[in-house]
Structure formats: structure tokens, C-alpha cells
mmCIF file of C-alpha atoms and ligand atoms in Angstrom:
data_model
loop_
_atom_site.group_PDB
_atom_site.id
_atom_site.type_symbol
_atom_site.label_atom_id
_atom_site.label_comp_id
_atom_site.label_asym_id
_atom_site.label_seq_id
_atom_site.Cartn_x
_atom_site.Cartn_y
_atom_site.Cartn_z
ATOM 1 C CA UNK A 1 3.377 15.140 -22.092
ATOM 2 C CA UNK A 2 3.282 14.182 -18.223
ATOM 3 C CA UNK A 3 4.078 10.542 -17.723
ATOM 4 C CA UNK A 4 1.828 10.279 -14.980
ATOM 5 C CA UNK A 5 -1.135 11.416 -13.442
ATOM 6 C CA UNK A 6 -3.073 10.187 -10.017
ATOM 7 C CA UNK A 7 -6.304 11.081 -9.701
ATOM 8 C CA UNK A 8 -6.803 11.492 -5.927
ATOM 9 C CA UNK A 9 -3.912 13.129 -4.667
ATOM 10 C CA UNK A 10 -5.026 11.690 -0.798
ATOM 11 C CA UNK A 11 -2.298 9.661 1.370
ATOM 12 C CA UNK A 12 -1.978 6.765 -1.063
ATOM 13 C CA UNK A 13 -1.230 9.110 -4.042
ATOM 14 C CA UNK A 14 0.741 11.430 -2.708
ATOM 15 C CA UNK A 15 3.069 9.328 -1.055
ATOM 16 C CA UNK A 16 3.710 7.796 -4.207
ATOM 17 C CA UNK A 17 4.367 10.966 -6.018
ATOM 18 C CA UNK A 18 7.047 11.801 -3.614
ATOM 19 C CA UNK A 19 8.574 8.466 -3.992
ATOM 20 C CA UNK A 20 8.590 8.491 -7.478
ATOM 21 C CA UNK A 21 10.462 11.589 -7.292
ATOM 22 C CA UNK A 22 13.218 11.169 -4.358
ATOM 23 C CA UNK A 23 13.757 7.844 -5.956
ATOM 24 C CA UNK A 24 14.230 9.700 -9.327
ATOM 25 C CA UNK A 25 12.013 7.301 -11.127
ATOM 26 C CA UNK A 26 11.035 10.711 -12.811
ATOM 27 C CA UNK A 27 10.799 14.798 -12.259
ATOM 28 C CA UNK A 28 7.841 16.163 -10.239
ATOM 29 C CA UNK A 29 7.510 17.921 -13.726
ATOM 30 C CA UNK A 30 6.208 14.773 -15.345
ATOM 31 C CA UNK A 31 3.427 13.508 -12.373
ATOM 32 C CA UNK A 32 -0.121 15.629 -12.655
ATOM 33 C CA UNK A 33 -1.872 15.531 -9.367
ATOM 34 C CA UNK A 34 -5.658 15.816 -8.870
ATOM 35 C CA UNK A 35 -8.077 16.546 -6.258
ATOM 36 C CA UNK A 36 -11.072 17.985 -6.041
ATOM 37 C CA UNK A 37 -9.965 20.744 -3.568
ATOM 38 C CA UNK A 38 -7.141 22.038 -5.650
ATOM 39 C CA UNK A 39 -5.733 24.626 -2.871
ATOM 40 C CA UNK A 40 -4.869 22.053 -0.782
ATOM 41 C CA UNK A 41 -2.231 21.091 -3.393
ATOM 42 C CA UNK A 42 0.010 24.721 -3.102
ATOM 43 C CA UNK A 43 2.687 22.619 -1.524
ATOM 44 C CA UNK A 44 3.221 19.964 -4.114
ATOM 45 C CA UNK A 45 2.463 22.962 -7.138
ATOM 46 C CA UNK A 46 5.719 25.114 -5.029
ATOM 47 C CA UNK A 47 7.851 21.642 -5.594
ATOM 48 C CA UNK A 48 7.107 21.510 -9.047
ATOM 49 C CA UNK A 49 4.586 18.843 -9.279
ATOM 50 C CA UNK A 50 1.854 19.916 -11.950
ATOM 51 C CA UNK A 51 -1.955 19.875 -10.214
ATOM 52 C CA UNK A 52 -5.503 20.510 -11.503
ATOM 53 C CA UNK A 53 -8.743 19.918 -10.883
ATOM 54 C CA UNK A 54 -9.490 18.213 -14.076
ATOM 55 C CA UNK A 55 -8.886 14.432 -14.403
ATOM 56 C CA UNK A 56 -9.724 14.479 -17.401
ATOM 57 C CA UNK A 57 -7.101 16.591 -18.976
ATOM 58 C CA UNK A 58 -4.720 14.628 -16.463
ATOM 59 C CA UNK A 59 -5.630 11.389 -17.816
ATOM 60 C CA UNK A 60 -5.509 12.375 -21.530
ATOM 61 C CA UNK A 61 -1.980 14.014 -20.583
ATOM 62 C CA UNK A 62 -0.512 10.781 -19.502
ATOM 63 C CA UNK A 63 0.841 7.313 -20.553
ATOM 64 C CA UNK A 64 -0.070 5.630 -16.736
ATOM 65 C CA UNK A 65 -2.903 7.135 -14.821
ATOM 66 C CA UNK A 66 -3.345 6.416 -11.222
ATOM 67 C CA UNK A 67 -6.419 5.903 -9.487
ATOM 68 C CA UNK A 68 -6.043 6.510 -6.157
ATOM 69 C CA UNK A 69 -9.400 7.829 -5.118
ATOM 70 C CA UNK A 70 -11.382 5.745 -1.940
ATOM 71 C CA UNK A 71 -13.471 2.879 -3.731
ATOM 72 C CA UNK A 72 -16.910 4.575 -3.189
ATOM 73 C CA UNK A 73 -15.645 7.602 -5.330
ATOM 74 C CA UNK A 74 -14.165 5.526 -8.116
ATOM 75 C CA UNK A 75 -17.287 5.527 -10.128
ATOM 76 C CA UNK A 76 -17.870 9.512 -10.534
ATOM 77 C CA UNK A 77 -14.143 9.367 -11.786
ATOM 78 C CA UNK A 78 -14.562 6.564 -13.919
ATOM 79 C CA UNK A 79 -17.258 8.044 -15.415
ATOM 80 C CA UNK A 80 -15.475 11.482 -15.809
ATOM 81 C CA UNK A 81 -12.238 10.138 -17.779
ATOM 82 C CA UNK A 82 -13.969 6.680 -19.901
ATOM 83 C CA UNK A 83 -14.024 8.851 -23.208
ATOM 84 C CA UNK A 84 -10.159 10.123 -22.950
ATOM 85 C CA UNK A 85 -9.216 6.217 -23.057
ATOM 86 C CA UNK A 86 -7.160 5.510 -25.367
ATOM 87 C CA UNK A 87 -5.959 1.658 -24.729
ATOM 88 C CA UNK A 88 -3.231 2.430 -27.124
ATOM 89 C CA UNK A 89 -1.406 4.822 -25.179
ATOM 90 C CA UNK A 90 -3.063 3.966 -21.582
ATOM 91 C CA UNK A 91 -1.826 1.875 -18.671
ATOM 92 C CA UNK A 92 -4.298 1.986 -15.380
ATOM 93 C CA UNK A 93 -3.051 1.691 -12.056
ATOM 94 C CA UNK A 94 -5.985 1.024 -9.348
ATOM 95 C CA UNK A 95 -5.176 0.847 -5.869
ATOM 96 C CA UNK A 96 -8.900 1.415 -4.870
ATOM 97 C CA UNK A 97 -9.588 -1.602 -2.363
ATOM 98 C CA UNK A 98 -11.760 -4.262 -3.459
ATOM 99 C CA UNK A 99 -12.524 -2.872 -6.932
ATOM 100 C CA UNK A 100 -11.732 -5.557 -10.102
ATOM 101 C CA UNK A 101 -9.724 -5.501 -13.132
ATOM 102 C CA UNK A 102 -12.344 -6.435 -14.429
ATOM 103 C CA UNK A 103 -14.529 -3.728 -12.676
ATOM 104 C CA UNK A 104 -12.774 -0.637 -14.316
ATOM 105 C CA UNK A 105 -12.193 -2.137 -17.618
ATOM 106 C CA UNK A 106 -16.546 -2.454 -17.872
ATOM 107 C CA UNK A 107 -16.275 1.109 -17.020
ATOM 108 C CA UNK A 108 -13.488 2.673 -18.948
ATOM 109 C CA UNK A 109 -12.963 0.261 -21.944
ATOM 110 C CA UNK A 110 -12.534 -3.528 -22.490
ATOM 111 C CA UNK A 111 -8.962 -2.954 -24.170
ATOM 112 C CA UNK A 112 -7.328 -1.082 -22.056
ATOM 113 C CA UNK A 113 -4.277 -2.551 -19.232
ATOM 114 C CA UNK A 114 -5.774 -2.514 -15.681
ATOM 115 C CA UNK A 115 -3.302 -3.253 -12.900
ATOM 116 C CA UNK A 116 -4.490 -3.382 -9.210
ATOM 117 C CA UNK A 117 -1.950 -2.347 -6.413
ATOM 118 C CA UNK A 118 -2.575 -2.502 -2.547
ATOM 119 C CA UNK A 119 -0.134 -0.713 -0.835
ATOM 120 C CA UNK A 120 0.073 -0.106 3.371
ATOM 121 C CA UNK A 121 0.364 3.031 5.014
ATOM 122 C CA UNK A 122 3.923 2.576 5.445
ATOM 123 C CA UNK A 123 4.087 3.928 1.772
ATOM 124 C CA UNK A 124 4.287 7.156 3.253
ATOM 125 C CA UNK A 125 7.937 6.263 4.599
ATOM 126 C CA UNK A 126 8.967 4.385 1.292
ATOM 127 C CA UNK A 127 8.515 1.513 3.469
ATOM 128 C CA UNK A 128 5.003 -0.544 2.110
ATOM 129 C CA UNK A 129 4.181 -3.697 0.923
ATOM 130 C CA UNK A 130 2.659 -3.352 -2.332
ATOM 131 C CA UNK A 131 0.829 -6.777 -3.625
ATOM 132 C CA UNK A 132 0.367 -6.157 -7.148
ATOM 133 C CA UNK A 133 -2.061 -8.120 -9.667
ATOM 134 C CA UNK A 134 -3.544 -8.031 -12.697
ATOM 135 C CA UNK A 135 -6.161 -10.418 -14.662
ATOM 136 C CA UNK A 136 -5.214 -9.863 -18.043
ATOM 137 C CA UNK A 137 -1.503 -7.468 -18.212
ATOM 138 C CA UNK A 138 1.326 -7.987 -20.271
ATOM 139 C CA UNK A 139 4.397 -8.679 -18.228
ATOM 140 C CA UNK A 140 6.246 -5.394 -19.653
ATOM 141 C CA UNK A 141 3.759 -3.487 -17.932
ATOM 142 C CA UNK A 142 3.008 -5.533 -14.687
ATOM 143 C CA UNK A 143 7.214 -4.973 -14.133
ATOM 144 C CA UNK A 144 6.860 -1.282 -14.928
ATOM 145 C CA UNK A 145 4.163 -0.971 -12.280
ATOM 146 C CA UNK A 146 6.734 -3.285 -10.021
ATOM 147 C CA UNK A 147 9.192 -0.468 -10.530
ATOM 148 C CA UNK A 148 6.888 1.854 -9.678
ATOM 149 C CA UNK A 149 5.940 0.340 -6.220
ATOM 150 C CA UNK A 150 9.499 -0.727 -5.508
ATOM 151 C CA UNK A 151 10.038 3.559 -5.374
ATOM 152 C CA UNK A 152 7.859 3.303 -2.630
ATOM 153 C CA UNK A 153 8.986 -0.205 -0.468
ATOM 154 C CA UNK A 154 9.021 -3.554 -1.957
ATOM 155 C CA UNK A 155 6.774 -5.703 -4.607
ATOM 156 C CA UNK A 156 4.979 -8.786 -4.817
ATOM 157 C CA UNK A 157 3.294 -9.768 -7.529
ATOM 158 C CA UNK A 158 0.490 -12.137 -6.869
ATOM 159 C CA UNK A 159 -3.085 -13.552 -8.675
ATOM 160 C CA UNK A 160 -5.887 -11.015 -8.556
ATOM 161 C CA UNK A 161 -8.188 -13.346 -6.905
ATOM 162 C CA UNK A 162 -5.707 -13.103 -3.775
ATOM 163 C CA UNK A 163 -6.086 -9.235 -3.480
ATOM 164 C CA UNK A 164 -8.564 -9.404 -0.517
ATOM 165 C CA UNK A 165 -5.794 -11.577 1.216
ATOM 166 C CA UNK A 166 -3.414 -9.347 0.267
ATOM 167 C CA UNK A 167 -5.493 -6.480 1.845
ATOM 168 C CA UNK A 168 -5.392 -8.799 5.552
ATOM 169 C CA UNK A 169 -1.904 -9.853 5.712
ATOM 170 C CA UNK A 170 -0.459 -5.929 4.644
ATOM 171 C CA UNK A 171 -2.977 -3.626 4.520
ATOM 172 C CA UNK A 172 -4.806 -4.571 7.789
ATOM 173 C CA UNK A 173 -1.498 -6.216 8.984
ATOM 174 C CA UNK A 174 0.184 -2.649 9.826
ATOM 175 C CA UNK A 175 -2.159 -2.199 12.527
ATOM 176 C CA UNK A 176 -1.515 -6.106 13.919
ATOM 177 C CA UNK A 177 2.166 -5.894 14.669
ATOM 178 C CA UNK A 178 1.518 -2.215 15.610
ATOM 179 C CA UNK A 179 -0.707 -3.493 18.690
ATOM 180 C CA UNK A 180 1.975 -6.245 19.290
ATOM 181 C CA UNK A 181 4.396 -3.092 20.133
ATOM 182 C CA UNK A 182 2.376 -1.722 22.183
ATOM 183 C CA UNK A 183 1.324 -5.043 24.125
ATOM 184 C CA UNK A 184 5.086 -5.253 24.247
ATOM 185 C CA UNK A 185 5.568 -1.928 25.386
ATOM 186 C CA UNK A 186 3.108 -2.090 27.956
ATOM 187 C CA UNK A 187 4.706 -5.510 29.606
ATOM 188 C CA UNK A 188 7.587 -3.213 29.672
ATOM 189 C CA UNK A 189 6.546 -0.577 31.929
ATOM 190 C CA UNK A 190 4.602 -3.639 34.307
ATOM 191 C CA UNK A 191 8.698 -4.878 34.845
ATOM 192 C CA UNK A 192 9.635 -1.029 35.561
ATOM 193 C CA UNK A 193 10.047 1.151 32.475
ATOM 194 C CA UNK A 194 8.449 4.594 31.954
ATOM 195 C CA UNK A 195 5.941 4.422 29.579
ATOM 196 C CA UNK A 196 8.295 6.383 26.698
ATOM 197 C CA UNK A 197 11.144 4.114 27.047
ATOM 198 C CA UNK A 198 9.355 0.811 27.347
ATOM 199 C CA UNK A 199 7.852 2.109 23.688
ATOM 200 C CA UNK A 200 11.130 3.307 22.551
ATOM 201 C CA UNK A 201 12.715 -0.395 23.437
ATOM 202 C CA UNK A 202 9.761 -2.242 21.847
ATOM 203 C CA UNK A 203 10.228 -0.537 19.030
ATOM 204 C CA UNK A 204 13.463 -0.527 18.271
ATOM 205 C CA UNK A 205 13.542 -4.452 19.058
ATOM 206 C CA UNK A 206 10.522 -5.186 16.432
ATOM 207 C CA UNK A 207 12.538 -3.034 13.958
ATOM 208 C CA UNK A 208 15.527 -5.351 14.651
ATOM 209 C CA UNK A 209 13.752 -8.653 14.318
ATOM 210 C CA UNK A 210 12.399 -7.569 10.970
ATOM 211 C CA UNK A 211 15.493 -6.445 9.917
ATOM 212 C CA UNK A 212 17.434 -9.213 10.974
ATOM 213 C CA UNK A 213 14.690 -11.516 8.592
ATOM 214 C CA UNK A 214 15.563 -8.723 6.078
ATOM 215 C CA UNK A 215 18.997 -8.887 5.876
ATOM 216 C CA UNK A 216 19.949 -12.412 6.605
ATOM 217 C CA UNK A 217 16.827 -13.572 4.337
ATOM 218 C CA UNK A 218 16.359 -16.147 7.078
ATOM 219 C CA UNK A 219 13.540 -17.906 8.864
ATOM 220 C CA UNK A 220 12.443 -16.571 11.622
ATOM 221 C CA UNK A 221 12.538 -20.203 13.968
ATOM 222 C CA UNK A 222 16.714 -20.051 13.000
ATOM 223 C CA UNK A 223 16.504 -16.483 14.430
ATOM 224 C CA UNK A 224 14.327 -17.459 17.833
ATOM 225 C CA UNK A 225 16.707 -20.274 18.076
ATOM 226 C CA UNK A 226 19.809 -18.084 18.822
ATOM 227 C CA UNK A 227 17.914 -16.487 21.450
ATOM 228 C CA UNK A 228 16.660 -19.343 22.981
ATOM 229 C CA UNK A 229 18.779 -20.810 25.171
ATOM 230 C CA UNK A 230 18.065 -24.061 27.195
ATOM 231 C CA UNK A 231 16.182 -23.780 30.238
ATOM 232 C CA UNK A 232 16.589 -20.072 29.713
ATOM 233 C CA UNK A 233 14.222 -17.096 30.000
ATOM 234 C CA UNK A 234 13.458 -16.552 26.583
ATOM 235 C CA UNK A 235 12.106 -19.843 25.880
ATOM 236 C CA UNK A 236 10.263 -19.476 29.344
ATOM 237 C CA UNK A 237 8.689 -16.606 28.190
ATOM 238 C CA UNK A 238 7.946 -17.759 24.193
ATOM 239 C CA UNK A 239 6.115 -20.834 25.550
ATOM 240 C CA UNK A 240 4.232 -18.990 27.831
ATOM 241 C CA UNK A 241 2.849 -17.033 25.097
ATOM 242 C CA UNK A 242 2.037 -19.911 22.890
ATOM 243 C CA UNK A 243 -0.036 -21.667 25.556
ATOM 244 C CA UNK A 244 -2.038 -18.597 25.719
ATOM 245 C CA UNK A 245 -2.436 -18.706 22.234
ATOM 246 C CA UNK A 246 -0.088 -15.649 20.724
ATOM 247 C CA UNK A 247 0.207 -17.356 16.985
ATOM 248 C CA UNK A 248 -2.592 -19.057 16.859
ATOM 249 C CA UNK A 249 -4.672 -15.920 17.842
ATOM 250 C CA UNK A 250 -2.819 -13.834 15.203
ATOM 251 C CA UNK A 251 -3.163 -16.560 12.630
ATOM 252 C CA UNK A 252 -6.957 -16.730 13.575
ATOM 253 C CA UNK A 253 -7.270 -13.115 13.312
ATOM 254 C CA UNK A 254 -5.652 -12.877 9.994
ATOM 255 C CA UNK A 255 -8.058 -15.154 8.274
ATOM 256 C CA UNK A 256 -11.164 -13.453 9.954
ATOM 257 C CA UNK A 257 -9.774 -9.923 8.414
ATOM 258 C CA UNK A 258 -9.657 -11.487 5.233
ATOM 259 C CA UNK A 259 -12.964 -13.166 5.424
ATOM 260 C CA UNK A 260 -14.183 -9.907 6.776
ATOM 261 C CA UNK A 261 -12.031 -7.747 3.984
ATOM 262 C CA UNK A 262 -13.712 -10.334 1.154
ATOM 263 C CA UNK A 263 -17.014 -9.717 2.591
ATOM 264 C CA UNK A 264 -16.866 -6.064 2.080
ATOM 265 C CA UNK A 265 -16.303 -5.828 -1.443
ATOM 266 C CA UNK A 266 -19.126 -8.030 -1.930
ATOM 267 C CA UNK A 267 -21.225 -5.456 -0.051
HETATM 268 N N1 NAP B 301 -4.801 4.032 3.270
HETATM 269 C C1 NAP B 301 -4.438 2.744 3.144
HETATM 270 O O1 NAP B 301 -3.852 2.099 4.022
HETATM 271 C C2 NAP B 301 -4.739 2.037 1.857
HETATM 272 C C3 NAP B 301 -4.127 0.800 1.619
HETATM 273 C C4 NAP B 301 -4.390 0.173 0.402
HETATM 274 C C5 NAP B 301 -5.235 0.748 -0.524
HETATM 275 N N2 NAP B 301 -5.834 1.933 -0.239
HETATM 276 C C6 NAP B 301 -6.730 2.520 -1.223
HETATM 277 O O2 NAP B 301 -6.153 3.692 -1.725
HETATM 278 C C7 NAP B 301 -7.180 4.592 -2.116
HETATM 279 C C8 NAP B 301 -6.866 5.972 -1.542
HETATM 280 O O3 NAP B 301 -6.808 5.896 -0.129
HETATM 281 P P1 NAP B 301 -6.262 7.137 0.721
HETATM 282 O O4 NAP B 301 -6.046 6.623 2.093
HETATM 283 O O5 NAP B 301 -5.154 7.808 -0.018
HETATM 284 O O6 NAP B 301 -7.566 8.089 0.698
HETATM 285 P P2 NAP B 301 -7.607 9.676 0.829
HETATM 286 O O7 NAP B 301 -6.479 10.190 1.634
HETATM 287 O O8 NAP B 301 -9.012 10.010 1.246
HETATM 288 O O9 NAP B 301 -7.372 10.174 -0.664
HETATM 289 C C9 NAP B 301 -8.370 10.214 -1.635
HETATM 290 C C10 NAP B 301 -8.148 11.507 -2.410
HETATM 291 O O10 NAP B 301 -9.011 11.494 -3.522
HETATM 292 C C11 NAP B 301 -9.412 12.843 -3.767
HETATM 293 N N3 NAP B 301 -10.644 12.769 -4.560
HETATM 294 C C12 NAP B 301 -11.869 12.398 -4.182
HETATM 295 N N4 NAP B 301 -12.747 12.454 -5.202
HETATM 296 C C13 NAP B 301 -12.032 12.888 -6.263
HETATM 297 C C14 NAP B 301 -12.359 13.173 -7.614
HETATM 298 N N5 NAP B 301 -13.593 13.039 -8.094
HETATM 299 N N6 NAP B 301 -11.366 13.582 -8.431
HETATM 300 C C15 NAP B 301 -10.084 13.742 -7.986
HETATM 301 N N7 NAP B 301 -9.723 13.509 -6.707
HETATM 302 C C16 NAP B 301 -10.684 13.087 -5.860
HETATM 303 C C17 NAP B 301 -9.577 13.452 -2.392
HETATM 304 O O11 NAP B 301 -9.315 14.859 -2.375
HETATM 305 P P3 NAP B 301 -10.514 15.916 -2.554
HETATM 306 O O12 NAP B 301 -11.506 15.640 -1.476
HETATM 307 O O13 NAP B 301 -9.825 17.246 -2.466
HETATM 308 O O14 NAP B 301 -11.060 15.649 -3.897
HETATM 309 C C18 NAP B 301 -8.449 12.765 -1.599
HETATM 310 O O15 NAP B 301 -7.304 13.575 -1.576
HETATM 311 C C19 NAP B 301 -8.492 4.008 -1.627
HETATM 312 O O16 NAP B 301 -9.190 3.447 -2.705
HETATM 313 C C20 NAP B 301 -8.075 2.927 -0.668
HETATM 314 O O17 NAP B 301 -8.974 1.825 -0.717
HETATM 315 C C21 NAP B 301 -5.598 2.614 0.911
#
């Protein structure tokens, strides 16, 4: 019997079948992928990975079944696998944005384990934040679904009503220190860099600073304060940026993506 099957093979799914497998939390042999356009699986059927069509063979195959399908086709797949539920034997694994617990239980069946997870895009390096909730789970299964993230970057488990945050400060928050690098990058070729270096410097310096936060587990002030010398040009340079605003705008613009992100899923 396969041990897993997502449903929606896409970039969230198949990222986490590969990590699944180079982090030998299990064989390709045990994860069945589906997608509606099966050829465009020949790759992942050459490494060994099983694919159909059919979810709903795939989901009565398997103990967890992934749902990794975009929100607005989550219904039509709901729909398609809701009689192969068996709560006994079933753990679900929705990382469709904005969608409940609650939500796919109505549609699938009120006993069986729902756990949300909302990856970034970095997934597809091993290298996402996965915020991981549930309403109603039993802890066995929210740390299996931990483990199964953790293949794939790290874990934080978190209340369900904080998803839509979740989705701002991760999800949308790729893209925020992505356009910080390139700001950076760009102040970089005004002091006299070419454009490829001046990216190739900002970038390796933002991989630094989170690293350093990484692997000292320290704050990020005692970090800024080894940099800062008095009177020096760092701190010249910091302040500068606060007085026009550079965390309060990033703070402000965090809490209108999750206002935004909240407003949504309403919709
Ligand atoms: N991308 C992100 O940064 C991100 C972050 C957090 C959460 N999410 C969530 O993750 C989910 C997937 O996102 P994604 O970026 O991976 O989307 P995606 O690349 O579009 O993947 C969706 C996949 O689902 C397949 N699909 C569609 N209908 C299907 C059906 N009825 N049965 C089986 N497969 C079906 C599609 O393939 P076919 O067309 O061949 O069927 C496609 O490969 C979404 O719900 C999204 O909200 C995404």
C-alpha cells in the first residue's frame, strides 16, 4: 500500500515528494502522484514515483493523502475522493490557502484528521517555512506531519486561526526580503558595482545575516550591534534608513498582507 499520495502534483506537491525522498523519509515507491495531465508526470514515473490520474484510487491507496491542489480546485477533488474516506486509516494534509479544517472535514467526513500546512516557495530548495495547524488533531499525527515538513525546511506549529498570518509573514514574506535584495543590490551598483555583482554581494550578505541568526540562535539587535561601531558608517547608514521608515514600512506592510490575505478567504 503507498504511504502517501498528493493530489496535485503542481510546485507545492512535488517539491515535497522529492524531499520526502532525498531526505529518505520514504521510497519514491511509496508516494502516488496525481494530476490531471498525467504525461507531464514521465519524469517523476522514470524515478520511480507511482502517478495516475485517479485520486481516488490514490487516496484509497494511502494512510496520509495530500491535498495540494490551488484552493479554487479543492472542491471538484473533494468531491471526487469523500466516499474512499475512511477516518480509520486516513490522515489529511491541506496546504490549499485559506481553506479550514473545518472546511474539508464538512466535505469529506466529520471524523476524519485534517491538518493544514502553508509552506513558501522555498520548499522547492528544502528550504520553507512550513506553519502547520490543526483544529481538532491528535499530537501523534500533528508531529508526523512536523516530520514531514521538516524533509522539506523547518516547522512551526501554530493555532489554525493564525494561518492567514502565517500566509503574510512566510508565504507572502519570500517576496518582501526578496525586494529588500534587490533594493540592496541596486544601491550597490549607484556606489559603482555592475549590476551582477552588486546582486551577487547582496545576496550573499542577506544569506549571511540569516545564517548568522540561524546558527548563533541570536537576536538580531546583538548581531547589528557588532557591526555598529560608534560614530561609524554602519550606524550612519541604519539610522538613515529608519528615519525614512525601513521597519516601520515593512512592519506596516506585513499587517496589510495579512489583512489583505484574511480578506481573501472570506471572498
Ligand atoms: N506556491 C506557494 O507559494 C504556496 C504557498 C503556500 C500554499 N500554497 C498552496 O499550495 C497549493 C498548490 O499550489 P501550487 O503553487 O503547487 O499550484 P500548482 O503548481 O498550480 O499545482 C496544482 C496542481 O494541481 C493539479 N490539479 C489540478 N486539479 C486537479 C485535480 N482535479 N486532480 C489532481 N490534480 C489536479 C494541477 O495539475 P493538472 O493541471 O495537470 O491537473 C497542478 O499540477 C495551493 O492550494 C496553494 O494555495 C502555495
Amino acid at each position: 500500500m503507498s504511504k502517501i499520495a498528493i493530489i496535485g502534483s503542481g510546485n507545492i506537491g512535488l517539491s515535497l515528494a522529492r524531499g520526502l525522498v532525498s531526505k529518505n523519509y520514504c521510497q519514491p515507491s511509496d508516494i502516488i502522484l496525481t494530476r490531471r495531465n498525467i504525461k507531464n508526470m514521465e519524469d517523476e514515473r522514470s524515478q520511480g514515483f507511482q502517478t495516475s490520474e485517479d485520486n481516488n484510487e490514490a487516496a484509497k491507496n494511502a494512510h496520509i493523502i495530500v491535498l495540494a491542489v490551488l484552493p479554487q480546485q479543492l472542491k471538484k477533488v473533494l468531491e471526487q475522493i469523500a466516499h474512499s474516506i475512511d477516518p480509520s486509516k486516513h490522515l489529511v494534509v491541506s496546504v490549499a490557502s485559506g481553506v479550514s479544517c473545518a472546511d474539508v472535514r464538512k466535505s469529506l467526513s466529520e471524523d476524519v484528521e485534517v491538518i493544514r500546512a502553508m509552506p513558501n516557495t522555498a520548499i522547492a530548495i528544502g528550504q520553507s517555512m512550513t506553519c502547520v495547524a490543526s483544529d481538532h488533531a491528535s499530537s501523534s499525527n500533528l508531529s508526523e506531519v512536523t516530520r514531514l515538513f521538516e524533509t522539506v525546511g523547518s516547522v512551526v506549529v501554530i493555532n489554525e486561526d493564525l494561518m492567514t498570518a502565517a500566509t503574510a509573514l512566510c508565504a507572502c514574506g519570500i517576496a518582501f526580503f526578496l525586494r529588500s535584495i534587490r533594493a540592496a543590490s541596486q544601491g550597490g551598483v549607484e556606489i559603482g558595482f555592475h549590476a551582477h555583482d552588486a546582486l551577487k554581494m547582496a545576496v550573499q550578505t542577506a544569506k549571511g545575516a540569516a545564517d548568522l541568526l540561524l546558527l548563533h540562535q541570536s537576536h538580531p539587535e546583538s548581531e547589528i550591534d557588532k557591526v555598529t561601531s560608534p560614530k561609524g558608517c554602519t550606524i550612519a547608514g541604519l539610522n538613515e534608513m529608519e528615519h525614512n521608515g525601513f521597519s516601520s514600512s515593512l512592519i506596516k506592510g506585513i499587517k496589510l498582507s495579512a489583512l489583505k490575505a484574511g480578506e481573501l478567504y472570506k471572498d
